[in-house]
Coordinates of C-alpha atoms in Angstrom, one line a residue:
M1 CA 12.5 70.9 -43.8
K2 CA 11.4 73.5 -41.2
K3 CA 9.4 75.4 -43.8
R4 CA 7.7 72.3 -45.2
T5 CA 6.8 70.9 -41.8
K6 CA 5.2 74.1 -40.6
R7 CA 3.3 74.6 -43.8
L8 CA 1.9 71.0 -43.7
V9 CA 0.8 71.4 -40.1
L10 CA -0.9 74.7 -40.8
S11 CA -2.6 73.4 -43.9
A12 CA -3.9 70.5 -42.0
A13 CA -5.5 72.8 -39.4
A14 CA -7.0 75.0 -42.1
A15 CA -8.3 72.0 -44.0
V16 CA -10.3 70.8 -41.0
V17 CA -11.8 74.2 -40.5
C18 CA -13.0 74.5 -44.1
G19 CA -14.0 70.8 -44.4
I20 CA -11.4 69.8 -47.0
S21 CA -9.0 67.1 -46.1
V22 CA -5.2 67.4 -46.7
F23 CA -5.7 63.9 -48.0
G24 CA -7.8 65.0 -51.0
I25 CA -11.3 66.3 -51.6
W26 CA -14.1 63.8 -51.0
R27 CA -15.4 62.5 -54.3
G28 CA -18.0 60.2 -52.7
G29 CA -20.4 57.8 -54.4
K30 CA -19.7 55.7 -57.5
G31 CA -19.0 56.8 -61.0
G32 CA -16.4 59.5 -60.3
Y33 CA -14.5 59.2 -63.6
R34 CA -15.4 58.0 -67.0
H35 CA -13.1 56.4 -69.6
K36 CA -14.2 54.9 -72.9
E37 CA -11.9 51.9 -73.2
A38 CA -11.5 49.2 -70.6
I39 CA -7.9 48.4 -69.7
V40 CA -6.1 45.8 -67.6
V41 CA -3.4 47.5 -65.4
D42 CA -0.4 45.4 -64.4
V43 CA 0.5 46.4 -60.8
F44 CA 4.0 45.3 -59.7
D45 CA 3.4 45.2 -55.9
S46 CA 6.4 44.1 -53.8
V47 CA 4.3 43.8 -50.6
A48 CA 1.2 42.1 -52.0
N49 CA 0.3 38.6 -50.8
Y50 CA -2.0 37.9 -53.7
Q51 CA -1.3 37.5 -57.4
G52 CA -3.8 37.9 -60.2
I53 CA -6.8 40.1 -61.0
Q54 CA -8.2 42.0 -58.0
P55 CA -11.6 40.5 -57.3
G56 CA -14.9 41.7 -55.7
W57 CA -16.2 45.0 -54.5
F58 CA -12.9 46.9 -54.6
A59 CA -12.5 45.8 -58.2
E60 CA -16.0 47.0 -58.8
I61 CA -15.2 50.4 -57.5
V62 CA -12.0 50.7 -59.6
K63 CA -13.9 49.4 -62.7
D64 CA -16.7 51.9 -62.1
K65 CA -14.5 54.9 -61.5
F66 CA -11.7 54.2 -64.0
H67 CA -12.9 51.5 -66.3
M68 CA -9.9 49.3 -65.5
E69 CA -8.9 46.1 -63.8
L70 CA -5.9 45.6 -61.5
N71 CA -3.7 42.6 -62.3
I72 CA -1.4 42.3 -59.3
I73 CA 2.1 40.9 -59.8
A74 CA 3.4 39.8 -56.4
P75 CA 7.0 38.7 -55.8
N76 CA 5.9 37.4 -52.4
V77 CA 3.7 34.9 -54.1
A78 CA 6.0 34.2 -57.0
G79 CA 8.8 32.9 -54.8
G80 CA 9.9 35.9 -52.8
G81 CA 13.2 37.8 -52.9
T82 CA 14.3 40.1 -55.7
T83 CA 14.3 37.6 -58.6
L84 CA 11.0 38.8 -60.2
F85 CA 12.0 42.4 -59.8
E86 CA 15.3 41.7 -61.6
I87 CA 13.7 39.7 -64.4
R88 CA 11.1 42.4 -65.1
S89 CA 13.6 45.2 -64.8
A90 CA 15.9 43.5 -67.3
A91 CA 13.0 43.3 -69.7
G92 CA 12.5 47.1 -69.2
N93 CA 9.0 46.9 -67.9
L94 CA 8.1 46.4 -64.2
G95 CA 4.4 47.2 -64.6
D96 CA 1.9 50.0 -65.3
L97 CA 1.6 50.8 -61.6
I98 CA 4.6 50.1 -59.4
I99 CA 4.5 49.7 -55.6
C100 CA 8.0 49.0 -54.2
N101 CA 10.9 50.3 -52.0
G102 CA 11.9 53.9 -52.7
E103 CA 15.0 53.9 -50.5
R104 CA 18.8 53.9 -51.2
D105 CA 19.8 54.1 -54.9
S106 CA 16.8 52.0 -56.0
L107 CA 14.7 55.0 -57.0
Q108 CA 17.5 56.6 -59.1
D109 CA 18.3 53.1 -60.6
M110 CA 14.7 52.7 -61.7
V111 CA 14.6 56.2 -63.2
S112 CA 17.9 55.7 -65.0
S113 CA 16.8 52.3 -66.3
G114 CA 13.7 53.9 -67.8
L115 CA 11.3 52.0 -65.5
L116 CA 9.5 54.9 -63.9
L117 CA 7.5 57.8 -65.5
N118 CA 7.8 61.4 -64.4
M119 CA 4.2 61.9 -63.1
E120 CA 4.5 65.7 -62.6
P121 CA 2.7 66.7 -65.9
Y122 CA -0.1 64.3 -65.1
L123 CA -0.5 65.4 -61.4
R124 CA -0.8 69.1 -62.1
G125 CA -4.1 70.5 -60.8
R126 CA -5.0 67.3 -58.9
D127 CA -5.8 67.2 -55.2
I128 CA -2.7 65.2 -54.4
M129 CA -0.6 68.2 -55.2
R130 CA -1.5 69.5 -51.8
Y131 CA 1.5 67.5 -50.9
K132 CA 3.7 69.3 -53.5
E133 CA 6.5 70.1 -51.1
V134 CA 6.6 66.6 -49.7
L135 CA 6.6 65.0 -53.1
E136 CA 9.4 67.3 -54.3
E137 CA 11.5 66.5 -51.2
V138 CA 11.0 62.7 -51.6
N139 CA 12.1 62.9 -55.2
E140 CA 14.8 65.5 -54.6
G141 CA 18.2 64.7 -56.2
I142 CA 16.7 62.3 -58.8
E143 CA 17.9 63.0 -62.4
P144 CA 16.3 64.0 -64.6
K145 CA 14.2 66.1 -62.2
G146 CA 10.6 65.2 -61.6
I147 CA 8.0 63.4 -59.5
Y148 CA 8.5 59.7 -59.9
V149 CA 7.0 58.2 -56.7
I150 CA 4.7 59.1 -53.9
P151 CA 5.4 57.7 -50.4
S152 CA 2.9 55.7 -48.3
E153 CA 1.7 56.6 -44.7
L154 CA 1.7 60.4 -45.0
S155 CA 0.9 62.1 -41.8
V156 CA 0.4 65.6 -40.2
H157 CA 1.3 64.4 -36.7
S158 CA 4.4 64.7 -34.5
P159 CA 7.3 62.3 -35.1
L160 CA 6.7 61.0 -31.6
T161 CA 3.0 60.3 -32.1
P162 CA 2.6 56.5 -32.6
K163 CA 1.6 55.9 -36.2
E164 CA -0.7 53.0 -35.3
S165 CA -4.4 53.5 -34.5
M166 CA -6.0 51.3 -31.8
E167 CA -3.7 48.3 -32.2
P168 CA 0.2 48.2 -32.5
V169 CA 1.8 46.7 -35.5
F170 CA 3.6 44.1 -33.4
G171 CA 2.4 42.4 -30.2
P172 CA 1.8 39.0 -28.4
Y173 CA -1.7 38.1 -29.5
L174 CA -3.1 34.8 -28.1
R175 CA -6.4 33.0 -28.4
W176 CA -8.0 34.9 -25.5
D177 CA -10.7 32.3 -24.7
L178 CA -8.0 29.6 -24.2
Y179 CA -5.8 32.0 -22.2
K180 CA -8.8 32.7 -20.0
A181 CA -9.5 29.0 -19.7
A182 CA -5.9 28.5 -18.6
G183 CA -6.5 30.9 -15.7
Y184 CA -5.0 34.2 -17.1
P185 CA -1.5 33.1 -16.2
V186 CA 1.0 35.9 -15.5
I187 CA 3.6 36.2 -18.2
H188 CA 6.7 37.9 -16.8
T189 CA 8.9 37.6 -19.9
L190 CA 9.1 36.2 -23.4
E191 CA 10.0 32.6 -22.4
D192 CA 7.0 32.4 -20.1
L193 CA 4.8 32.3 -23.2
L194 CA 5.7 28.7 -23.8
P195 CA 4.1 26.9 -20.8
V196 CA 1.1 29.1 -21.3
L197 CA 0.8 28.2 -24.9
K198 CA 1.3 24.5 -24.1
K199 CA -1.6 24.6 -21.6
M200 CA -3.7 26.3 -24.3
Q201 CA -2.8 23.6 -26.8
H202 CA -3.8 21.0 -24.2
L203 CA -7.1 22.7 -23.7
E204 CA -7.8 22.7 -27.5
P205 CA -5.6 20.1 -29.2
V206 CA -7.7 19.9 -32.3
A207 CA -9.4 22.7 -34.2
E208 CA -13.0 22.6 -35.4
N209 CA -11.9 21.3 -38.8
G210 CA -10.3 18.4 -37.1
A211 CA -6.7 19.6 -37.7
K212 CA -4.1 19.7 -34.9
T213 CA -3.5 23.0 -33.2
Y214 CA -0.1 24.7 -32.9
A215 CA 1.1 27.8 -31.0
F216 CA 3.5 28.9 -33.8
S217 CA 3.3 28.7 -37.5
F218 CA 5.7 30.4 -39.9
F219 CA 6.3 31.1 -43.6
K220 CA 9.3 32.1 -45.7
D221 CA 7.7 34.5 -48.1
W222 CA 8.9 37.7 -46.3
D223 CA 12.4 36.6 -45.2
G224 CA 15.1 39.1 -46.0
N225 CA 18.2 40.1 -44.1
M226 CA 16.8 37.7 -41.4
M227 CA 14.0 35.3 -40.8
T228 CA 10.9 37.4 -40.5
A229 CA 9.2 35.3 -37.8
A230 CA 12.3 35.5 -35.6
K231 CA 12.5 39.2 -35.9
Q232 CA 8.9 39.9 -34.7
P233 CA 9.4 39.2 -30.9
C234 CA 12.4 41.5 -31.0
C235 CA 9.8 44.3 -31.6
F236 CA 8.1 43.4 -28.3
Y237 CA 11.2 44.7 -26.6
G238 CA 11.6 48.0 -28.5
Y239 CA 13.9 46.8 -31.3
D240 CA 13.4 46.7 -35.1
E241 CA 15.6 45.5 -37.9
F242 CA 18.2 47.7 -39.4
G243 CA 20.3 45.9 -42.0
F244 CA 22.0 43.0 -40.1
G245 CA 21.3 44.7 -36.8
L246 CA 18.5 45.4 -34.3
E247 CA 18.1 49.1 -33.5
K248 CA 16.3 50.2 -30.3
A249 CA 13.6 52.7 -30.7
D250 CA 15.3 55.3 -28.5
G251 CA 18.7 54.9 -30.2
S252 CA 20.3 53.5 -27.1
D253 CA 21.4 50.1 -28.4
F254 CA 22.3 48.3 -31.7
Q255 CA 22.8 44.6 -31.7
S256 CA 24.3 42.3 -34.4
I257 CA 21.6 39.7 -35.0
I258 CA 24.0 36.7 -35.0
D259 CA 25.7 37.6 -31.7
S260 CA 25.1 34.8 -29.3
D261 CA 23.3 37.1 -26.8
S262 CA 21.2 39.0 -29.4
L263 CA 17.4 39.2 -29.2
Y264 CA 17.3 37.5 -32.6
V265 CA 19.2 34.4 -31.3
R266 CA 17.1 34.5 -28.2
T267 CA 14.0 34.3 -30.3
L268 CA 15.4 31.4 -32.4
K269 CA 16.0 29.6 -29.1
L270 CA 12.5 30.3 -28.0
Y271 CA 11.2 28.7 -31.2
F272 CA 13.6 25.8 -30.8
D273 CA 12.2 25.1 -27.3
A274 CA 8.7 25.5 -28.6
N275 CA 9.4 22.9 -31.3
Q276 CA 10.7 20.5 -28.7
M277 CA 7.4 20.9 -26.9
G278 CA 5.3 20.2 -30.0
L279 CA 4.2 23.8 -30.4
V280 CA 5.6 24.6 -33.9
D281 CA 3.7 23.7 -37.0
P282 CA 5.8 21.2 -38.9
E283 CA 4.5 22.6 -42.2
S284 CA 6.1 26.1 -41.4
S285 CA 9.0 25.8 -43.9
V286 CA 6.9 24.8 -46.9
Q287 CA 3.7 26.8 -46.6
S288 CA 2.9 30.3 -48.0
Y289 CA 1.5 33.2 -46.2
T290 CA -1.9 32.6 -47.8
E291 CA -1.9 29.0 -46.5
L292 CA -1.0 30.3 -43.0
E293 CA -3.9 32.8 -43.1
Q294 CA -6.3 29.9 -43.8
K295 CA -5.0 28.1 -40.7
Y296 CA -5.8 31.2 -38.6
E297 CA -9.3 31.3 -40.1
E298 CA -9.8 27.6 -39.2
G299 CA -8.6 28.1 -35.6
Q300 CA -5.5 25.9 -36.0
I301 CA -3.0 28.5 -34.6
L302 CA -3.0 30.0 -31.1
Y303 CA -0.5 32.8 -31.3
S304 CA 0.3 35.7 -33.7
P305 CA 2.9 38.5 -33.5
W306 CA 0.5 40.8 -35.5
P307 CA -3.1 41.8 -34.7
W308 CA -3.9 42.4 -38.3
Q309 CA -3.1 38.8 -39.2
A310 CA -5.0 36.7 -36.6
Q311 CA -7.8 39.1 -35.8
Q312 CA -8.7 39.7 -39.4
K313 CA -9.1 36.0 -40.0
Y314 CA -10.5 34.6 -36.7
N315 CA -12.2 37.4 -34.8
T316 CA -15.6 37.1 -36.6
L317 CA -18.6 38.6 -34.9
A318 CA -19.9 35.0 -34.2
H319 CA -16.6 34.0 -32.5
K320 CA -16.4 37.2 -30.5
E321 CA -20.0 36.8 -29.2
E322 CA -18.9 33.4 -28.0
G323 CA -16.0 35.0 -26.2
K324 CA -13.5 33.6 -28.7
G325 CA -10.7 35.5 -30.5
F326 CA -7.2 36.8 -30.5
M327 CA -6.4 39.6 -28.1
L328 CA -3.2 41.2 -26.8
V329 CA -1.8 39.6 -23.6
D330 CA 0.6 41.4 -21.3
I331 CA 4.2 40.4 -21.1
E332 CA 5.4 42.4 -18.0
D333 CA 8.8 43.4 -19.4
M334 CA 7.7 44.2 -22.9
Q335 CA 8.2 47.6 -24.6
I336 CA 6.4 47.2 -28.0
Y337 CA 8.1 49.0 -30.8
S338 CA 6.0 51.7 -32.4
N339 CA 6.9 53.8 -35.5
G340 CA 6.3 57.5 -35.1
C341 CA 4.5 59.5 -37.7
N342 CA 6.4 61.0 -40.6
Q343 CA 5.2 64.0 -42.5
G344 CA 7.4 62.9 -45.3
G345 CA 5.7 59.5 -45.4
N346 CA 7.3 56.1 -45.6
R347 CA 9.9 55.9 -48.3
K348 CA 10.3 52.2 -47.8
L349 CA 7.1 51.8 -49.7
V350 CA 6.1 54.1 -52.6
I351 CA 3.8 54.1 -55.6
G352 CA 4.6 55.3 -59.1
I353 CA 3.6 54.9 -62.8
G354 CA 5.6 52.6 -65.1
A355 CA 7.4 54.4 -68.0
R356 CA 5.7 52.1 -70.5
A357 CA 2.1 52.6 -69.2
D358 CA -0.3 53.1 -72.1
D359 CA -2.6 55.5 -70.2
P360 CA -0.7 57.5 -67.6
E361 CA -3.5 60.1 -67.4
R362 CA -5.9 57.5 -66.1
L363 CA -3.3 56.0 -63.7
A364 CA -2.6 59.5 -62.3
A365 CA -6.4 59.9 -61.7
F366 CA -6.4 56.5 -59.9
I367 CA -3.5 57.6 -57.7
D368 CA -5.2 60.9 -57.0
W369 CA -8.3 59.0 -55.9
F370 CA -6.2 56.5 -53.9
Y371 CA -5.0 59.4 -51.6
S372 CA -8.5 60.9 -51.2
P373 CA -10.8 60.0 -48.2
D374 CA -12.9 57.8 -50.5
G375 CA -9.8 55.9 -51.7
I376 CA -8.2 55.6 -48.3
A377 CA -11.4 54.3 -46.7
S378 CA -12.0 51.8 -49.5
N379 CA -8.4 50.5 -49.8
G380 CA -7.4 50.2 -46.1
V381 CA -9.9 47.6 -44.8
Q382 CA -7.3 44.8 -44.2
S383 CA -4.5 46.9 -42.7
S384 CA -3.3 48.2 -39.4
A385 CA -5.7 51.2 -39.9
G386 CA -8.8 49.1 -40.2
T387 CA -10.7 51.4 -42.4
A388 CA -14.4 50.8 -42.9
G389 CA -14.5 50.4 -46.7
P390 CA -16.7 52.2 -49.2
R391 CA -19.3 54.7 -48.0
G392 CA -22.8 53.7 -48.8
L393 CA -22.0 50.0 -48.4
S394 CA -20.4 49.3 -45.1
W395 CA -20.7 52.7 -43.5
D396 CA -22.3 56.2 -43.8
Y397 CA -22.9 59.4 -42.0
S398 CA -25.8 59.9 -39.6
E399 CA -28.2 62.8 -39.7
E400 CA -26.0 64.4 -37.1
G401 CA -23.0 64.0 -39.4
D402 CA -21.2 61.2 -37.4
P403 CA -19.9 58.1 -39.1
Y404 CA -21.5 54.7 -38.3
L405 CA -21.4 51.2 -39.6
T406 CA -24.4 50.0 -41.6
E407 CA -26.0 46.7 -40.7
F408 CA -24.1 45.2 -43.6
G409 CA -20.9 46.8 -42.3
W410 CA -21.2 45.2 -38.9
S411 CA -21.7 41.8 -40.5
A412 CA -18.9 42.3 -43.0
L413 CA -16.2 43.8 -40.9
L414 CA -16.7 41.3 -38.1
G415 CA -17.6 38.4 -40.2
G416 CA -15.9 38.7 -43.6
H417 CA -17.8 36.0 -45.5
V418 CA -21.1 37.8 -45.9
E419 CA -22.5 38.0 -49.5
L420 CA -22.4 41.3 -51.2
P421 CA -25.4 43.2 -52.4
E422 CA -25.9 42.6 -56.1
E423 CA -24.9 46.1 -57.2
W424 CA -21.5 45.7 -55.6
G425 CA -20.4 42.7 -57.6
A426 CA -20.3 39.0 -56.9
G427 CA -18.8 37.0 -54.0
T428 CA -18.2 37.8 -50.4
W429 CA -17.0 40.9 -48.6
A430 CA -13.7 39.2 -47.6
E431 CA -13.0 38.2 -51.2
G432 CA -13.3 41.8 -52.4
I433 CA -10.9 43.5 -50.0
S434 CA -8.1 45.4 -51.6
R435 CA -5.1 43.2 -52.1
L436 CA -2.6 46.0 -52.7
N437 CA -1.4 46.1 -49.1
F438 CA -0.6 49.8 -49.3
M439 CA -1.7 52.6 -46.9
P440 CA -1.6 56.1 -48.4
V441 CA -1.8 57.8 -45.0
A442 CA -0.7 56.7 -41.5
P443 CA -3.3 54.6 -39.6
C444 CA -3.8 57.3 -37.0
E445 CA -5.0 59.9 -39.6
S446 CA -8.5 61.4 -39.9
D447 CA -10.7 62.2 -42.8
D448 CA -11.9 65.5 -44.2
K449 CA -14.6 65.8 -41.5
G450 CA -12.1 65.1 -38.7
Y451 CA -13.1 61.5 -38.0
P452 CA -10.5 58.8 -37.7
Y453 CA -10.2 56.5 -40.8
A454 CA -9.9 53.6 -38.3
Y455 CA -13.5 52.8 -37.7
L456 CA -12.8 51.2 -34.3
R457 CA -12.1 54.7 -33.0
W458 CA -15.6 56.0 -33.9
D459 CA -17.8 56.7 -30.9
S460 CA -20.7 54.9 -32.6
V461 CA -18.6 51.7 -32.9
A462 CA -17.0 51.9 -29.4
E463 CA -20.5 52.1 -27.9
M464 CA -21.6 48.9 -29.7
H465 CA -18.3 47.1 -29.7
D466 CA -19.1 45.1 -26.6
T467 CA -19.1 41.4 -27.4
A468 CA -18.3 38.8 -24.8
L469 CA -14.7 38.8 -25.9
D470 CA -14.3 42.6 -25.7
K471 CA -16.0 42.8 -22.3
D472 CA -13.8 40.1 -20.8
W473 CA -10.6 41.6 -22.2
K474 CA -11.5 45.1 -21.0
E475 CA -12.3 43.8 -17.5
H476 CA -9.2 41.8 -17.1
M477 CA -6.8 44.3 -18.6
D478 CA -8.5 47.3 -17.0
A479 CA -8.5 49.3 -20.2
D480 CA -11.0 50.3 -22.9
N481 CA -8.6 49.4 -25.8
V482 CA -5.1 48.1 -26.5
R483 CA -3.6 51.6 -27.2
E484 CA -4.8 52.8 -23.8
F485 CA -3.4 49.8 -22.0
L486 CA 0.0 50.1 -23.6
E487 CA 0.3 53.8 -23.0
E488 CA -1.0 53.8 -19.4
N489 CA 1.2 50.8 -18.4
H490 CA 4.3 52.0 -20.2
R491 CA 4.4 49.0 -22.5
M492 CA 5.2 50.9 -25.7
T493 CA 8.2 52.8 -27.0
V494 CA 8.1 55.1 -30.1
S495 CA 10.8 55.5 -32.7
A496 CA 10.6 59.0 -34.0
G497 CA 9.4 59.3 -37.6
C498 CA 11.9 61.0 -40.0
D499 CA 12.9 61.4 -43.6
F500 CA 16.0 59.2 -43.4
V501 CA 17.0 57.5 -46.6
L502 CA 19.8 54.9 -46.6
P503 CA 22.7 56.0 -48.8
A504 CA 23.6 54.0 -51.9
E505 CA 25.3 50.8 -51.2
T506 CA 28.4 49.8 -53.2
S507 CA 28.1 46.7 -55.4
E508 CA 30.7 45.0 -53.3
I509 CA 28.6 45.4 -50.1
S510 CA 25.4 44.5 -51.9
T511 CA 27.1 41.2 -53.0
L512 CA 28.4 40.4 -49.6
R513 CA 25.0 41.2 -48.0
G514 CA 23.3 38.9 -50.4
Q515 CA 25.7 36.0 -49.6
C516 CA 25.3 36.6 -45.8
R517 CA 21.5 36.9 -46.0
R518 CA 21.1 33.5 -47.6
V519 CA 23.3 31.9 -44.9
I520 CA 21.4 33.7 -42.1
Q521 CA 18.0 32.5 -43.4
K522 CA 19.3 28.9 -43.9
Y523 CA 20.7 28.4 -40.5
S524 CA 17.8 30.3 -38.7
W525 CA 15.3 27.7 -40.0
E526 CA 17.7 24.8 -39.3
M527 CA 18.3 26.0 -35.7
I528 CA 14.6 26.0 -34.9
F529 CA 14.1 22.5 -36.1
A530 CA 17.4 21.1 -34.6
E531 CA 17.3 17.7 -33.0
D532 CA 18.6 18.9 -29.6
E533 CA 20.3 21.8 -27.9
E534 CA 23.8 20.5 -28.9
E535 CA 22.8 20.7 -32.5
F536 CA 21.1 24.1 -32.0
Y537 CA 24.3 25.7 -30.7
A538 CA 26.5 23.9 -33.2
L539 CA 24.4 25.4 -36.0
L540 CA 24.7 28.8 -34.4
G541 CA 28.5 28.4 -34.4
Q542 CA 28.4 27.4 -38.1
L543 CA 26.2 30.4 -38.9
Q544 CA 28.6 32.8 -37.2
E545 CA 31.6 31.2 -38.8
E546 CA 30.2 31.1 -42.3
A547 CA 28.8 34.6 -42.1
A548 CA 32.2 35.9 -41.0
S549 CA 33.9 34.2 -43.9
L550 CA 31.5 35.8 -46.3
G551 CA 32.1 39.4 -45.1
Y552 CA 29.4 39.8 -42.5
E553 CA 31.5 42.2 -40.3
E554 CA 32.2 44.4 -43.3
V555 CA 28.5 44.7 -44.1
L556 CA 27.7 45.2 -40.4
A557 CA 30.2 48.1 -40.2
V558 CA 28.2 49.8 -43.0
D559 CA 25.0 49.2 -41.0
R560 CA 26.6 50.7 -37.9
E561 CA 27.6 53.8 -39.8
N562 CA 24.2 54.2 -41.3
V563 CA 22.4 53.7 -38.0
E564 CA 24.3 56.7 -36.5
A565 CA 23.0 58.8 -39.4
Y566 CA 19.5 57.4 -38.8
R567 CA 19.7 58.4 -35.1
E568 CA 20.6 61.9 -36.0
A569 CA 17.8 62.1 -38.5
R570 CA 15.3 61.0 -35.8
K571 CA 16.6 63.5 -33.3
R572 CA 16.5 66.3 -35.9
A573 CA 13.0 65.5 -37.0
V574 CA 11.7 65.9 -33.4
E575 CA 13.7 69.2 -32.9
E576 CA 12.4 70.7 -36.2
Y577 CA 8.8 69.7 -35.4
E578 CA 8.9 71.2 -32.0
Y579 CA 10.6 74.4 -33.4
N580 CA 8.0 74.9 -36.0
I581 CA 5.1 74.2 -33.7
G582 CA 6.5 76.7 -31.2
R583 CA 6.8 79.5 -33.8

């Protein structure tokens, strides 16, 4: 680990000097690869929120470079959970490209089941092998030996460097124009959001499309060990999920989510109170993530726990120039959870080639491009990185060599629905954004010329990023950007990035976890929509009783044991990084 960390840090420094990125050599322009036969590639993507053929300008790039189309197969759209994975695994073919979790025993299981291809012969001599030691470490212990997957979010930074770029992954984002109209009320703690949101709803009870506005709107697509929506505010206080628990970023606390005094139950109570006040969208339990996105675009929802959700859909240039849009508000006792960078990447999300793929050579070329500056910039538009898209369309380099947004880029990135130039395919910019939902490198990384992939960090953009909305937020918050505000006001806490991988779970624990998970999800939703407080707490009691009868404490004991190993891994990652930097 020490050798690998030091070598990666040094190679990054050398790469900047010689103009070659550790994230691949710039291939630039269109037409980088030529293949005779057009193919359709099935992409099994466990995190995609879109199913079908990738459309628009990203499809045009892939078609031009590799003569192939991406057919995205998305469990999130097909009903969520593991059902689709299990069905396709049983058939012996997940897909040609596979984007999924690479933790626990899942990787070995996929290899043993003949679902993943050993990519090593196809990656030899390619730019991505600059990561050779990282790739070998991630795939270490897999039999037969080989390179089966590549992790997401690779980084050269310290484990204590926040992985995010300008915006955190989690945070309380409100319709700033309505928050302003309400008089910028002080929010001391989480529960203080409710009277503020009620006042905002009163100020704009109906959206421009005539639909009623709500503060909160949820969906079930991403529910796992717990209700996704109920977990998010826990991240405002420095906690993130770990099995059936909430682990604090600094390792100082671990909570069982179903304990009566847990942050998770506190959030369920927050949503229950909000529903009693008419602040929760009644369609929450039956809508998809895609349907929720449409509501943000139409201005029907007033709050979001993620900047990349609400801002992408509502903060158009037109809205921002009117002073309208979602921006972070300050909760005075918040400590927003931030994931630290990990030089070994994120093993919770990896990419590999299916064992039955007809053209693994072409797919290896695609993955190699995917991890190049060109691929990273083109793929990461709708992500927490906020990349600028393809060079030559939405951005370019100035005569001085600095990146800037083109006129089209300004309209597209802050508008979304602008029509594409004819040579880039049909439809709008928004329709063509990559639907893979996979970031090869961490959002805070820079390209081969040393410029951030996140275009909001470019000087040329910062100088022009001064709409009425931006000006008002900066003046009120006394900061130039969200990252600066959070750091200067001590509103963020970093969980050190590390290479921790959960150990294999016994079939007994997996069975118990599945049973408890279903009960937790069921009662979480029912508690939010309970008739009154008496029913809310009665349902909580039923949840606790049923979960206990199904083996919850046995599973939680495994989570507690694993979290101790996780804490040690985080501590070790920081020590090893500091040791290698000091050598």
